Coordinates of C-alpha atoms and ligand atoms in Angstrom, one line a residue:
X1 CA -6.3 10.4 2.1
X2 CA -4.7 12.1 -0.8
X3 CA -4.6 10.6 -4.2
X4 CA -2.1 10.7 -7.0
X5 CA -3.2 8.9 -10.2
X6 CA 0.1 7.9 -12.2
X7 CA 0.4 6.7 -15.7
X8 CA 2.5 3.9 -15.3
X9 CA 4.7 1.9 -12.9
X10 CA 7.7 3.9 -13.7
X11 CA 5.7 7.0 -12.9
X12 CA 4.4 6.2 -9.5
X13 CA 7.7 4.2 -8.6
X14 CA 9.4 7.6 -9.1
X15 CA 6.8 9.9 -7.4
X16 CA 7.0 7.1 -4.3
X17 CA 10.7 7.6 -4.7
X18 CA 10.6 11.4 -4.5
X19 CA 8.7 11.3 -1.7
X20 CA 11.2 9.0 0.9
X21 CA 14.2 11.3 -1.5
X22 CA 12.2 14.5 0.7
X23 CA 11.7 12.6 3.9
X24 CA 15.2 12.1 4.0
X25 CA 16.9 15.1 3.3
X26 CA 14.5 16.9 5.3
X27 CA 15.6 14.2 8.2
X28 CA 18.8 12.2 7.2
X29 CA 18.1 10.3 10.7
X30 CA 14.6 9.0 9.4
X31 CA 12.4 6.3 9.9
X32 CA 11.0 4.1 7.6
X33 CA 9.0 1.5 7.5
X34 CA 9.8 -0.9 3.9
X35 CA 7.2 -3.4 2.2
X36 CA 8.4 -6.2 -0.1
X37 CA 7.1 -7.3 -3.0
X38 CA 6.7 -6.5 -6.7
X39 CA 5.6 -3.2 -5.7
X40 CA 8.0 -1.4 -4.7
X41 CA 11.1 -2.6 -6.8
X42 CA 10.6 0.4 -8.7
X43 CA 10.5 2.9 -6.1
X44 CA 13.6 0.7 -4.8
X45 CA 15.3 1.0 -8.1
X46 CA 14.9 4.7 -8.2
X47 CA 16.3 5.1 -4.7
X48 CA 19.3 3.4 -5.8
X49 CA 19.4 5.7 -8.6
X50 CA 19.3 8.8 -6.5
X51 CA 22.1 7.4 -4.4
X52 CA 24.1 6.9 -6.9
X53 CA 23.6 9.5 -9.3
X54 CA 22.2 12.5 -6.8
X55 CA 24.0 11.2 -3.7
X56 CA 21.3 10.6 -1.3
X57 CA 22.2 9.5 1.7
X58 CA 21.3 6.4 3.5
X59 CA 23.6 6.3 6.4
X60 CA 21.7 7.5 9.0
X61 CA 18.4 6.4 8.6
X62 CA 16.9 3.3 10.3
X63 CA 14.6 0.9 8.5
X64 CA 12.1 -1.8 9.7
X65 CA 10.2 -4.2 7.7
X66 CA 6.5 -4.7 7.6
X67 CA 6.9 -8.9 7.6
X68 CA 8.5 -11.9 7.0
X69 CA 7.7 -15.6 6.3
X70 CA 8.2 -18.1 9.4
X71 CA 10.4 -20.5 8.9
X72 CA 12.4 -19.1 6.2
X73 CA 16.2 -19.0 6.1
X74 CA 17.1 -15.0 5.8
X75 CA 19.6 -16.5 2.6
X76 CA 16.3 -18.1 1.0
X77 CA 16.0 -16.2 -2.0
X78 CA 12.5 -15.7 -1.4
X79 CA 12.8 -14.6 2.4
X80 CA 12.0 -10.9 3.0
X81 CA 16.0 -10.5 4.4
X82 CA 16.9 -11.3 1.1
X83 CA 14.6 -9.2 -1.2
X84 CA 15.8 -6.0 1.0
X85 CA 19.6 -6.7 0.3
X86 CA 18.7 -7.5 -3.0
X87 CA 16.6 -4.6 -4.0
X88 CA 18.4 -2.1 -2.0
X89 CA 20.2 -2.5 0.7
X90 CA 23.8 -3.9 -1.2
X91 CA 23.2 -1.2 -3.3
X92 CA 23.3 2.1 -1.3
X93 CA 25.3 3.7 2.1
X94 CA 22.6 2.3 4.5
X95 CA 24.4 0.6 7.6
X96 CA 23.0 -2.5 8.3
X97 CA 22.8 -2.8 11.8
X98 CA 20.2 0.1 11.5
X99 CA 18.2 -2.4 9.3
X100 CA 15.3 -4.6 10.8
X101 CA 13.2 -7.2 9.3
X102 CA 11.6 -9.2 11.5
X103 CA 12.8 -12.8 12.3
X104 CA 10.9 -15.6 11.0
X105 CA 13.0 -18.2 12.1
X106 CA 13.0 -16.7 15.7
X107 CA 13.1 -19.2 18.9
X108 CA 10.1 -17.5 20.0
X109 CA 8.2 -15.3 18.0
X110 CA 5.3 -14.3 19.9
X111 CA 8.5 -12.7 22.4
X112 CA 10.4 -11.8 18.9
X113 CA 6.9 -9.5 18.0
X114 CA 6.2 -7.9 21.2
X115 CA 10.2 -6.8 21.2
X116 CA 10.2 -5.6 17.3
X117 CA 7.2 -3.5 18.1
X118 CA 8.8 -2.0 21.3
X119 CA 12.3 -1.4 19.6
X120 CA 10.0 0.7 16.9
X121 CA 8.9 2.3 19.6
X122 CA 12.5 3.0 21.5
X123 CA 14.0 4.6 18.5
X124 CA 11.3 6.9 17.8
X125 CA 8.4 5.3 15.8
X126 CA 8.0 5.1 11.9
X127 CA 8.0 8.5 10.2
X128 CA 7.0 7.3 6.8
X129 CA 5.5 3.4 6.3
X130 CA 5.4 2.3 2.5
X131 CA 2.8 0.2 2.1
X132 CA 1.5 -2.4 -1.0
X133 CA -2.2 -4.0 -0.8
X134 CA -3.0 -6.6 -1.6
X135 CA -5.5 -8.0 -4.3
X136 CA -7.3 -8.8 -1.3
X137 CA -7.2 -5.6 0.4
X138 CA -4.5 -6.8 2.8
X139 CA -1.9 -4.6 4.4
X140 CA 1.4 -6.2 5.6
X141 CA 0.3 -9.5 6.1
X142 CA -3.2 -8.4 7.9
X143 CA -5.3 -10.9 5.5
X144 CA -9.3 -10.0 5.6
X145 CA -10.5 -11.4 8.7
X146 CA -13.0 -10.9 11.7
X147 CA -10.4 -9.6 13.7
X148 CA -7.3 -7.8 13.0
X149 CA -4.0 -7.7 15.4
X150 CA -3.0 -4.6 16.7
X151 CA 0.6 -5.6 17.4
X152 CA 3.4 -7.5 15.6
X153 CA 1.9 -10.9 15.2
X154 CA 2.5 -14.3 14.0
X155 CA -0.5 -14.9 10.7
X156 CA -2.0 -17.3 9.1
X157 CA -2.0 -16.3 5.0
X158 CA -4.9 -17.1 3.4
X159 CA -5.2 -19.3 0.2
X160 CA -5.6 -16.0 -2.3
X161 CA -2.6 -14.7 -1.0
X162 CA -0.5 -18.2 -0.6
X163 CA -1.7 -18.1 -4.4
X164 CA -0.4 -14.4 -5.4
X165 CA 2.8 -15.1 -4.0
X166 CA 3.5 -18.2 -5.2
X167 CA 4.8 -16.6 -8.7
X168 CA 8.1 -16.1 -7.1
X169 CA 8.4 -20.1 -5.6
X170 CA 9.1 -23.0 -7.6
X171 CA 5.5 -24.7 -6.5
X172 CA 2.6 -23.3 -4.1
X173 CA 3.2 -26.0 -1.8
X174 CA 6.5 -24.2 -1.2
X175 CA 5.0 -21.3 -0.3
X176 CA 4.8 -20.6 4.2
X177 CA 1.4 -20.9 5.6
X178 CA 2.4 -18.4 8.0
X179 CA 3.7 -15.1 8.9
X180 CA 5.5 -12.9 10.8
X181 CA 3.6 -9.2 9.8
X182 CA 3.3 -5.5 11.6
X183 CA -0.2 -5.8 12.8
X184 CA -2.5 -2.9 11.9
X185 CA -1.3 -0.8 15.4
X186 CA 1.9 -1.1 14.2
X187 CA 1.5 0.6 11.2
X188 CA -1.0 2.9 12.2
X189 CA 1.5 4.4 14.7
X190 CA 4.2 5.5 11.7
X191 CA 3.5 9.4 11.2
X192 CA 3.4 9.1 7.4
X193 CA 1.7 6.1 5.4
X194 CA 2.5 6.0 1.4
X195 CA 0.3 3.2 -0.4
X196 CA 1.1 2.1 -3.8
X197 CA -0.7 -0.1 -6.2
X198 CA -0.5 -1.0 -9.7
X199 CA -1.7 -3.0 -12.5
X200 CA -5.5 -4.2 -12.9
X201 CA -5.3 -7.1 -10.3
X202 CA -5.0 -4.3 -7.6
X203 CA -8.4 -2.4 -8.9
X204 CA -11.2 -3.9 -7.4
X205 CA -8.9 -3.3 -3.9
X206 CA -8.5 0.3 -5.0
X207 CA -11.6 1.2 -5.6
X208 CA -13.0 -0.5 -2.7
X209 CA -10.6 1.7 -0.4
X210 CA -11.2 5.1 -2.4
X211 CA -14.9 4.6 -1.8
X212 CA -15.1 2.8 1.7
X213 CA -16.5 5.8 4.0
X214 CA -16.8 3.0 6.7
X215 CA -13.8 0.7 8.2
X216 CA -13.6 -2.5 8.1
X217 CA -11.9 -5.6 9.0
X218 CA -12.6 -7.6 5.7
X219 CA -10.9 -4.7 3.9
X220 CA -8.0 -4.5 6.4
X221 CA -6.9 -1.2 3.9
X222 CA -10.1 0.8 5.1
X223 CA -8.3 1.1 8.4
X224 CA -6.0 3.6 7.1
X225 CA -9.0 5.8 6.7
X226 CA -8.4 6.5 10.7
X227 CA -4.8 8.0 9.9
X228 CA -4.4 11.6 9.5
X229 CA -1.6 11.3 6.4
X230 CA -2.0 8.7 4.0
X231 CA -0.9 9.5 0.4
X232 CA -2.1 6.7 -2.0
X233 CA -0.3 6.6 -5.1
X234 CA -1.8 4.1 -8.3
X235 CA -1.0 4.0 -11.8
X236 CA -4.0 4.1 -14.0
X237 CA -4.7 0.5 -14.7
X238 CA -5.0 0.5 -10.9
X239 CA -6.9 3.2 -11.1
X240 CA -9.3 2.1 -13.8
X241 CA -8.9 -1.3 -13.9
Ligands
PGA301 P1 2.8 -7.2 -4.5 O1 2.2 -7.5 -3.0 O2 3.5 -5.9 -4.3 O3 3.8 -8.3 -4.8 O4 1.7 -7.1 -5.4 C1 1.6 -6.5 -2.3 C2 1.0 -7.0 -1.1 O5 0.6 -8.2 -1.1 O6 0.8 -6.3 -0.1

């Protein structure tokens, strides 16, 4: 795992940024895999800036999401769909139909998870997964638990993260129970992993994952000590807390 210690937000949004800005010129037909979130605006921000001021290029690169809330309209302003067009996609040269978030609303989702995870698979796996965590150590959706899913999976979020999310809903009883989310296969698979975190709510999950030298499933981050290319990138209050 290698570690870069920023000194703000802006910093390690625009080291993330650099990063994808590399992956993509060095393969304009990449691969990645996108988080939502307050996380990655930044980094989202900056790509939007490198499009538009440096000309990066989005239009052949393919994009899947880690998750999406079940039983959310994609035009809910707090549905995952929306948060993509919002935060990037309207804003730069991606073509949409190469864009792929999964499908809360779908007929049948335990068929709608198995098929997300084998289209990954058809066009070529993730070459670079961002990645948030959450104050509870979570990945994607894959709360702390006894078990984790290895494959695309319907969830069941748990009351700390109903709670962290419900900043961006007009009440917490707004917020879905439930989940569609990459399990922790799914994003094992992607060649590349970039984690972010900031601000001191994040610290006690950061420091837990920088000093795990064990996995486990009630710190569903300590997984990605099994991955050969993880770059975790923190600003210092997520460093120091
Ligand atoms: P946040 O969420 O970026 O909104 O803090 C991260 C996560 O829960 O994975």
């Amino acid at each position: 795992m290698k570690l870069f210690v920023e000194k703000d937000y802006d910093a390690m949004s625009k080291l993330a940024a650099n990063m994808v800005k590399d992956e993509i010129e060095k393969n304009p037909s990449t691969i990645l895999g996108l988080a939502t979130g307050s996380t990655p605006e930044g980094m989202y921000k900056e790509l939007i800036r490198l499009y538009k001021e440096e000309g990066l290029d989005f239009s052949k690169i393919t994009t899947f999401n880690l998750d999406e809330y079940v039983g959310i309209d994609e035009e809910h302003p707090n549905s995952y769909h929306y948060f993509m067009k919002n935060q990037l996609f309207d804003h730069v040269n991606i073509d949409m139909k190469n864009t792929f978030v999964p499908d809360g609303k779908a007929e049948n989702p335990e068929e709608f998870c198995k098929q997300y995870d084998k289209l990954i698979e058809e066009k070529g796996g993730i070459d670079l997964q961002i990645l948030g965590i959450g104050a509870n150590g979570h990945i994607a959706f894959n709360e702390p638990d006894e078990e984790l899913n290895v494959g695309t999976s319907i969830v069941n979020l748990t009351e700390s993260t109903i709670e962290a999310n419900s900043r961006f809903f007009d009440s917490i009883d707004e917020v879905p129970k439930t989940a569609m989310s990459m399990g922790i296969g799914s994003i094992m698979k992607a060649k590349k992993i970039i984690l972010m975190a900031n601000g001191k709510n994040k610290a006690e999950a950061i420091k837990e994952l920088l000093k795990a030298d064990k996995i486990t499933t009630k710190l569903p981050a300590s997984l990605l000590l099994l991955h050969h290319d993880v770059t975790v990138i923190v600003d210092e209050e997520a460093y120091n807390g």
